[in-house]
């Protein structure tokens, strides 16, 4: 593998300008900063500031939300800061990511084309732009995941520094879990990458990586057990089994509009859960603890899923398709004053070619840098699959892997250009054969 150590500034200046332009434009057009889940992060953040500890609205130990993003929100609640300033920070982080991806692509390949395309994809991704403008966890999580994956790549390619890089990768991954629990098993694909790359030398780096990765989540799970009797990072996983996975399984069986069916089924299961818990614990549903709700959600959700395996598979495929091919159509429709259908068609004009180029990009990176190919592909597969297991088929679930996805797309573009050039050279050679010398 050839690594170019030179950094050609014109492409990086272009990447910087593209990032600033798109994020500044979106920020000026969209003034909606509060998402549906924002309040659930602000409540424990405010309780922390008031010295009440990390508790929910009912002043019970907060188990649903992990402390990473509420702690960040709490910092921005201090005067003279305002929590809306975090929106500006998120946009700046995205611009840094765009430039960082361009630098990495250029140094790894020596190709301005790969760097430019990767930066362009990341700059124009509507899902990323939308999430940078909302007080939600995706951008913070994306930065931590990108840094963790980069540190693992360093471990794979520079054996002399693999101990420190493994520890850093694990710590960053553990921090990411405390921002979004969906990353709890991310150490598995990254450990597989280490084993493939280092083979017999992989034991110590893998152990250090896994232990440093699990340190913070285990500390937080212990806190939850001591304070509320629930040993886990968050109850969100248990509740998602009922409210996302089981809901999707039942909703796809019904005729009519799938999103409308999801809302209807979710309401039905919520009412049933409350009546079952009130009957079991002899008190109002609002007074049942989070750990008791989580235990019920796990039982009820798994029973529905196991009884309907075919419907479960269909709902996963539908969610996966929307995550990959969706892309902020709702936000595009709102800021451009176009119909939702037209906005969706516009999004598809980008996301469908992106998916095709990413497939070619797997082949490009496999031939050029197998270690990086392993990290990119396994990371993307992990987050797409684990996100598709729920019913919340939203393009924002693609945001954490967009830097890696952009690298695949950039590589795919370069691969196609190389193929065209080789084909053209071959045709020219066959059309003008070299005469044999006498």
XYZ file of C-alpha atoms in Angstrom:
438
model
C 0.000 0.000 0.000
C 1.325 3.414 -0.972
C 0.734 6.191 1.550
C 1.175 9.773 0.436
C 2.553 11.959 3.247
C 2.024 15.192 1.333
C -1.109 17.242 1.886
C -2.191 19.325 -1.104
C -3.937 22.363 0.276
C -6.295 23.293 -2.624
C -8.554 20.266 -2.073
C -8.576 20.843 1.678
C -9.497 24.492 1.218
C -12.312 23.388 -1.073
C -13.474 20.866 1.568
C -13.385 23.571 4.252
C -15.333 26.021 2.100
C -17.939 23.397 1.153
C -18.452 22.471 4.791
C -18.797 26.068 5.969
C -21.114 26.958 3.084
C -23.554 24.057 3.467
C -23.718 24.168 7.259
C -24.037 27.959 7.381
C -26.770 27.873 4.729
C -28.730 25.147 6.492
C -28.376 26.880 9.855
C -29.728 30.098 8.329
C -32.693 28.325 6.706
C -33.767 26.000 9.520
C -34.431 27.447 12.973
C -35.900 24.265 14.457
C -33.427 23.172 17.152
C -35.560 20.976 19.415
C -36.281 17.408 18.342
C -38.802 14.998 19.783
C -36.279 13.573 22.261
C -34.550 16.831 23.243
C -36.635 17.332 26.392
C -35.663 13.874 27.692
C -32.023 15.022 27.671
C -32.698 18.487 29.081
C -34.563 17.220 32.162
C -31.659 15.224 33.670
C -29.263 18.001 32.582
C -31.264 20.582 34.557
C -31.561 18.258 37.546
C -27.778 17.872 37.533
C -27.349 21.651 37.551
C -29.726 22.019 40.481
C -27.772 19.506 42.544
C -30.472 16.833 42.459
C -28.294 14.235 40.770
C -28.914 12.415 37.521
C -32.666 11.898 37.956
C -35.710 12.013 35.693
C -38.827 14.181 35.832
C -40.215 12.051 38.660
C -36.948 12.490 40.626
C -36.203 8.787 40.275
C -32.748 7.671 39.107
C -32.534 8.303 35.356
C -32.114 4.956 33.602
C -33.459 5.699 30.140
C -30.878 8.326 29.169
C -27.142 7.872 29.574
C -25.145 10.792 31.036
C -22.991 11.797 28.053
C -25.231 14.243 26.201
C -27.118 15.587 29.257
C -23.730 16.448 30.799
C -22.802 18.336 27.620
C -26.143 20.156 27.705
C -25.573 21.016 31.365
C -22.288 22.732 30.453
C -24.124 24.912 27.965
C -26.791 25.796 30.550
C -24.232 27.765 32.567
C -24.501 31.552 32.166
C -23.467 33.319 29.995
C -23.715 30.232 27.750
C -27.016 29.180 26.229
C -27.913 25.663 25.206
C -28.529 26.876 21.646
C -24.801 27.632 21.381
C -24.282 23.874 21.280
C -25.927 23.954 17.842
C -23.059 26.141 16.596
C -20.528 23.749 18.140
C -22.185 20.791 16.401
C -21.980 22.516 13.026
C -18.304 23.320 13.660
C -17.619 19.686 14.570
C -19.209 18.621 11.280
C -16.955 21.003 9.340
C -13.920 19.576 11.145
C -15.120 16.086 10.228
C -15.401 17.067 6.565
C -11.852 18.433 6.492
C -10.561 15.494 8.537
C -12.075 12.969 6.132
C -10.543 14.852 3.186
C -7.106 14.879 4.850
C -7.331 11.190 5.690
C -8.473 10.250 2.171
C -5.723 12.286 0.550
C -2.961 10.930 2.765
C -4.211 7.336 2.396
C -4.596 7.342 -1.373
C -2.745 10.356 -2.730
C -5.917 11.024 -4.726
C -7.509 14.451 -4.814
C -10.595 12.858 -6.371
C -11.248 10.526 -3.423
C -10.729 13.387 -0.962
C -12.968 15.788 -2.899
C -15.843 13.327 -3.397
C -15.769 12.170 0.248
C -15.842 15.788 1.458
C -18.628 16.652 -0.999
C -20.803 13.729 0.129
C -20.347 14.617 3.783
C -21.061 18.303 3.107
C -24.301 17.648 1.222
C -25.788 14.904 3.390
C -29.163 16.259 4.475
C -29.443 13.874 7.412
C -26.150 15.144 8.867
C -27.096 18.775 8.272
C -30.439 18.249 9.985
C -28.944 16.522 13.029
C -26.246 19.169 13.427
C -29.074 21.684 13.780
C -30.909 19.747 16.506
C -30.136 19.304 20.191
C -29.746 15.552 19.837
C -26.885 13.094 20.291
C -25.985 12.101 16.729
C -23.153 14.562 15.996
C -21.350 14.045 19.310
C -21.699 10.295 18.863
C -20.446 10.480 15.267
C -17.271 12.333 16.275
C -16.478 9.811 19.034
C -17.118 6.822 16.751
C -14.978 8.305 13.970
C -12.084 8.932 16.371
C -12.386 5.443 17.863
C -12.341 3.831 14.404
C -9.339 5.948 13.406
C -7.444 4.902 16.542
C -8.170 1.234 15.772
C -6.864 1.752 12.240
C -3.679 3.208 13.761
C -3.399 0.109 15.921
C -3.687 -2.100 12.857
C -1.137 -0.216 10.753
C 1.440 0.878 13.357
C 2.210 -2.109 15.621
C 4.808 -0.124 17.601
C 2.089 2.179 18.972
C -0.716 -0.381 19.217
C -1.012 -0.440 23.015
C -1.669 3.287 23.415
C -3.838 3.434 20.286
C -5.912 0.456 21.501
C -6.504 2.093 24.877
C -7.475 5.401 23.256
C -9.820 3.637 20.814
C -11.492 1.748 23.648
C -11.895 4.805 25.870
C -13.428 6.841 23.036
C -15.753 3.951 22.212
C -16.826 3.732 25.851
C -17.536 7.477 25.885
C -19.637 7.013 22.753
C -21.733 4.355 24.528
C -22.516 6.861 27.290
C -23.806 9.218 24.593
C -25.789 6.619 22.619
C -26.130 3.077 24.017
C -26.531 1.686 20.477
C -22.721 1.494 20.370
C -22.514 -0.997 23.251
C -21.383 -3.900 21.009
C -19.197 -1.847 18.676
C -16.118 -3.401 20.257
C -17.014 -6.690 18.510
C -16.497 -5.599 14.851
C -13.436 -3.530 15.794
C -11.928 -6.491 17.662
C -12.488 -8.638 14.567
C -10.596 -6.012 12.541
C -7.676 -6.208 14.973
C -7.558 -10.003 14.789
C -7.633 -9.995 10.984
C -4.857 -7.420 10.777
C -2.518 -8.471 13.592
C -3.265 -12.223 13.733
C -1.039 -13.779 16.441
C -0.016 -10.361 17.751
C -3.634 -9.347 18.307
C -4.208 -10.779 21.798
C -2.787 -7.937 23.895
C -4.179 -5.046 21.778
C -7.612 -6.682 21.699
C -7.667 -7.215 25.468
C -6.585 -3.634 26.143
C -9.132 -2.295 23.659
C -12.060 -4.337 25.008
C -11.254 -3.599 28.661
C -10.867 0.141 28.050
C -14.039 0.117 25.921
C -16.152 -1.580 28.591
C -14.753 0.350 31.565
C -17.110 3.358 31.507
C -20.234 1.389 30.477
C -19.634 -1.092 33.318
C -19.171 1.743 35.808
C -22.451 3.280 34.664
C -24.268 -0.068 34.713
C -23.058 -0.550 38.307
C -24.414 2.882 39.212
C -27.802 1.922 37.739
C -27.822 -1.324 39.726
C -26.896 0.361 43.014
C -29.415 3.181 42.646
C -32.309 1.424 40.890
C -31.663 -2.325 40.822
C -31.144 -2.408 37.040
C -27.782 -3.696 35.779
C -27.438 -2.199 32.337
C -26.219 0.936 30.599
C -29.753 2.078 29.765
C -33.309 0.809 29.722
C -33.669 2.195 26.198
C -32.668 -1.168 24.708
C -35.322 -3.074 26.643
C -38.049 -0.562 25.855
C -37.047 -0.453 22.191
C -37.750 -4.181 21.961
C -41.401 -3.429 22.679
C -41.906 0.068 21.269
C -39.755 -0.321 18.156
C -39.099 -3.937 17.251
C -42.408 -5.469 18.345
C -44.362 -2.455 17.072
C -42.788 -2.769 13.632
C -43.481 -6.487 13.584
C -47.193 -5.945 14.204
C -47.581 -2.771 12.128
C -46.286 -4.327 8.925
C -49.003 -7.003 9.121
C -51.766 -4.413 8.858
C -53.030 -2.985 5.551
C -52.661 0.682 4.808
C -50.002 3.286 5.592
C -47.089 1.761 7.520
C -46.087 4.885 9.538
C -49.720 5.411 10.568
C -49.965 1.766 11.615
C -46.789 2.167 13.685
C -48.296 5.033 15.664
C -51.547 3.127 16.149
C -49.866 -0.081 17.339
C -47.512 1.831 19.622
C -50.450 3.524 21.291
C -52.216 0.200 21.754
C -49.148 -1.455 23.303
C -48.580 1.555 25.576
C -52.137 1.330 26.899
C -51.791 -2.418 27.367
C -48.471 -2.020 29.200
C -49.930 0.506 31.621
C -52.956 -1.640 32.414
C -50.767 -4.748 32.900
C -48.301 -2.906 35.171
C -51.059 -1.294 37.238
C -52.667 -4.693 37.722
C -49.335 -6.318 38.642
C -47.966 -3.620 40.992
C -51.263 -2.169 42.341
C -50.305 1.455 41.613
C -50.533 3.994 38.822
C -48.434 3.447 35.712
C -46.519 6.703 36.270
C -45.372 5.389 39.675
C -43.923 2.144 38.293
C -40.121 2.269 38.240
C -38.055 2.353 35.048
C -36.495 -1.031 35.815
C -39.948 -2.634 36.207
C -41.099 -1.097 32.909
C -37.927 -2.343 31.233
C -38.459 -5.893 32.463
C -42.050 -5.883 31.176
C -41.022 -4.385 27.819
C -38.359 -7.054 27.327
C -40.784 -9.915 28.090
C -43.701 -8.591 26.088
C -41.629 -7.474 23.112
C -39.722 -10.737 22.767
C -42.932 -12.768 22.920
C -44.390 -10.754 20.011
C -41.198 -11.020 17.937
C -40.792 -14.764 18.458
C -44.398 -15.393 17.404
C -44.012 -13.406 14.149
C -40.540 -14.092 12.655
C -41.533 -13.418 9.020
C -43.140 -10.071 9.833
C -40.086 -9.193 11.911
C -37.803 -9.872 8.944
C -39.971 -7.741 6.638
C -39.940 -4.812 9.072
C -36.138 -4.980 9.363
C -35.712 -4.898 5.573
C -38.045 -1.927 5.290
C -36.204 -0.034 8.031
C -32.818 -0.799 6.464
C -33.977 0.485 3.066
C -35.232 3.731 4.548
C -32.056 4.318 6.573
C -29.869 3.857 3.489
C -32.030 5.598 0.896
C -33.754 8.178 3.084
C -31.988 11.390 3.855
C -33.751 14.301 5.487
C -36.562 14.699 2.948
C -38.811 16.182 5.627
C -36.246 18.866 6.464
C -35.583 19.556 2.772
C -39.319 19.963 2.164
C -39.622 22.366 5.092
C -36.728 24.684 4.238
C -37.275 24.664 0.456
C -41.088 24.845 0.519
C -41.425 21.855 -1.811
C -43.851 18.972 -1.471
C -42.681 15.977 0.616
C -42.926 13.690 -2.428
C -40.688 15.914 -4.571
C -38.243 16.276 -1.682
C -38.063 12.491 -1.382
C -37.327 12.169 -5.114
C -34.554 14.748 -4.794
C -33.048 12.801 -1.906
C -33.189 9.561 -3.900
C -31.216 11.230 -6.711
C -28.322 11.303 -4.256
C -28.785 8.272 -2.017
C -29.266 5.646 -4.746
C -26.030 6.528 -6.618
C -24.279 6.803 -3.242
C -25.212 3.202 -2.411
C -23.958 1.969 -5.806
C -20.677 3.883 -5.483
C -20.208 2.575 -1.929
C -20.407 -1.007 -3.202
C -17.704 -0.238 -5.766
C -15.799 1.519 -2.980
C -15.607 -1.730 -1.008
C -13.724 -3.272 -3.932
C -11.506 -0.161 -4.299
C -10.450 -0.067 -0.634
C -10.038 -3.841 -0.447
C -7.472 -3.675 -3.234
C -5.768 -0.574 -1.864
C -5.902 -0.950 1.923
C -7.529 -4.063 3.358
C -7.158 -2.927 6.963
C -9.114 0.248 6.272
C -11.658 -1.705 4.227
C -12.321 -3.985 7.194
C -12.866 -1.017 9.542
C -15.140 0.845 7.121
C -17.300 -2.089 6.056
C -17.720 -3.749 9.467
C -18.487 -0.413 11.152
C -21.128 0.490 8.572
C -22.700 -2.965 8.665
C -22.822 -2.949 12.480
C -24.592 0.402 12.816
C -26.951 -0.080 9.878
C -28.060 -3.533 11.004
C -28.445 -2.666 14.679
C -30.402 0.472 13.719
C -32.626 -1.423 11.293
C -33.620 -3.825 14.065
C -35.862 -1.067 15.407
C -38.843 0.478 13.673
C -37.654 4.084 13.890
C -36.528 4.025 10.261
C -34.990 7.480 10.174
C -32.094 8.668 8.048
C -30.523 10.145 11.190
C -29.547 6.586 12.138
C -27.129 6.680 9.193
C -25.331 9.792 10.464
C -22.788 8.033 12.771
C -21.267 6.157 9.817
C -21.464 8.947 7.233
C -17.706 9.742 7.439
C -16.942 6.073 6.668
C -19.705 5.877 4.065
C -18.284 8.992 2.383
C -14.853 7.327 2.156
C -16.432 4.302 0.454
C -18.252 6.569 -1.999
C -15.054 8.507 -2.740
C -13.199 5.247 -3.325
C -16.003 3.970 -5.540
C -15.813 7.105 -7.695
C -12.052 6.719 -8.063
C -12.483 3.017 -8.873
C -14.933 3.760 -11.676
C -12.668 6.493 -13.098
C -9.722 4.089 -13.053
C -11.798 1.419 -14.791
C -12.843 3.894 -17.516
C -9.245 4.978 -18.009
C -8.001 1.383 -18.300
C -10.754 0.517 -20.740
C -9.964 3.553 -22.873
C -6.227 2.775 -22.845
C -6.913 -0.836 -23.795
C -9.136 0.209 -26.710
C -6.573 2.705 -27.949
C -3.855 0.060 -27.768
C -5.962 -2.424 -29.735
C -6.907 0.209 -32.315
C -3.286 1.266 -32.855
C -1.127 -1.809 -32.401
C 2.628 -1.290 -32.272
C 4.269 -2.512 -35.472
C 6.835 -5.280 -34.929
C 10.444 -4.208 -35.367
C 12.464 -5.941 -38.035
